[in-house]
Amino acid sequence: MEENVQKDYFELLRFPSVGADPLKLRDCVDCAMWLKRWLEGIGFKGELMMPPVKDGQAAPPILFAERAGAEGAPTILVYGHYDVQPADPVEEWKTPPFEPTVVDGRVYCRGAQDDKGQSFAFLCGSRDYLAAAKAAPTLKVLLEGQEESGSTALMEMAPDLRRKLAAEVMLVCDTSAAAELRPAIVAGLRGVSHLTVRLTGPNRDLHSGEYGGIAPNPAQAIAELVASLHNPDGSIAVAGFRDGIEPPSEPERRAAEAAALDEQAYYNDIGCDPVGGQQGKTITQRNSFEPTIEVNGIHAGYGGPGSKTVIPAEAIAKLSMRLVPGQSVSHVAEVVKKHLEDKCPRGMKLSVEDYNPGAGGFRLPLASPIFRLAASVLEEMDPRGPVFQWDGASIPVVSVLREASGAAPLIVGWGQSEDRIHSPNESYGFVQFDKAREWGRRILEALTI
């Protein structure tokens, strides 16, 4: 990596642009401004779009930049995000979370991969291409600051931005390659919705000796409630949750299984047996083509050192639902809320808060011309050729942008499991950065010919 590229990359990483944290709004604005100046330095005209203030809270800006191309050349939209996950738990970081540190060819920092590293590498590849191109396409770049918390503002604004976003192809670099950095084309993504459920019981924390066996316990109740979401075999117990699911085709299933990791590889990665989800289904089925309900966190009572013998006054659980094609976002919300209300333990008051509907999942046709072009480019980069993946993760706004822009999505990323995205000690290898950069240059060249 050239010195000037590394300098810019590290400057970008130092912004603690946690879009979900209102206290980090200034950092998000500064980060977006930095990216605007960088893009303007390579010939783009940029603007920061400020989302409307909601409930007294401003959202991070959305950066849109455009560089006009040659007459008759295609229009290409590049989507990415500059917001990052919180660094918590900070004490588990081996290096400062917002100070890029190089160890053994990897850059350790929050956002090193997701998605600052991936999107910036792609933009560097775009710069490489533009420096040599004689008849470049019209390039539009859209970078937002809320992807990690649901893309709320962009999803609301996108329908009104149709003319601004209109393009033939949408390029996204925010996913993973296959094992050993074999290229992967993402042919589908699951959708995601999330919510917080709160149980309240006593009007204050109670002495567990004086009130134990008398007062209902929200900590115990939240455990019972979240346990009711699944059957003993791991299948989802919420009535109506699976309504409308569109199963994958046989070619899709075969292609997904061909690229799958085995159980030992997952054990080596996560340190435990990969036994989550419904028994009797393969790992690929459970991760690529099945919906999930996951408990992201449970909080109640005392969690500090020693003991504090209380019955807590309330308890909360953070839930997320990964959705597959055919599921209705509104219907899923309705049946999950009804299940929680019906199963609410005695003596508790239940409220559902912070509901974010997100977006549904989608799958793209394997015979798509853009996939054939991408496969050809990726085979030039790696003689093993690409595999197809149906990513269990979600970029909910992609389906919204697909509709608003009219563009065919092409999702290729260069992440690996050792990057530890969303975890402490996130990192990105220089080799991966170079791959993403090369991909940016090559795919733009191929789309222009």
Short mmCIF file of C-alpha atoms in Angstrom, two decimals, residues 42 224 376 410:
data_model
loop_
_atom_site.label_atom_id
_atom_site.label_comp_id
_atom_site.label_asym_id
_atom_site.label_seq_id
_atom_site.Cartn_x
_atom_site.Cartn_y
_atom_site.Cartn_z
CA ILE A 42 -10.67 13.20 -7.70
CA GLU A 224 -39.04 -17.40 30.10
CA SER A 376 -15.37 -13.05 -15.90
CA LEU A 410 -23.62 -6.37 -7.79
#
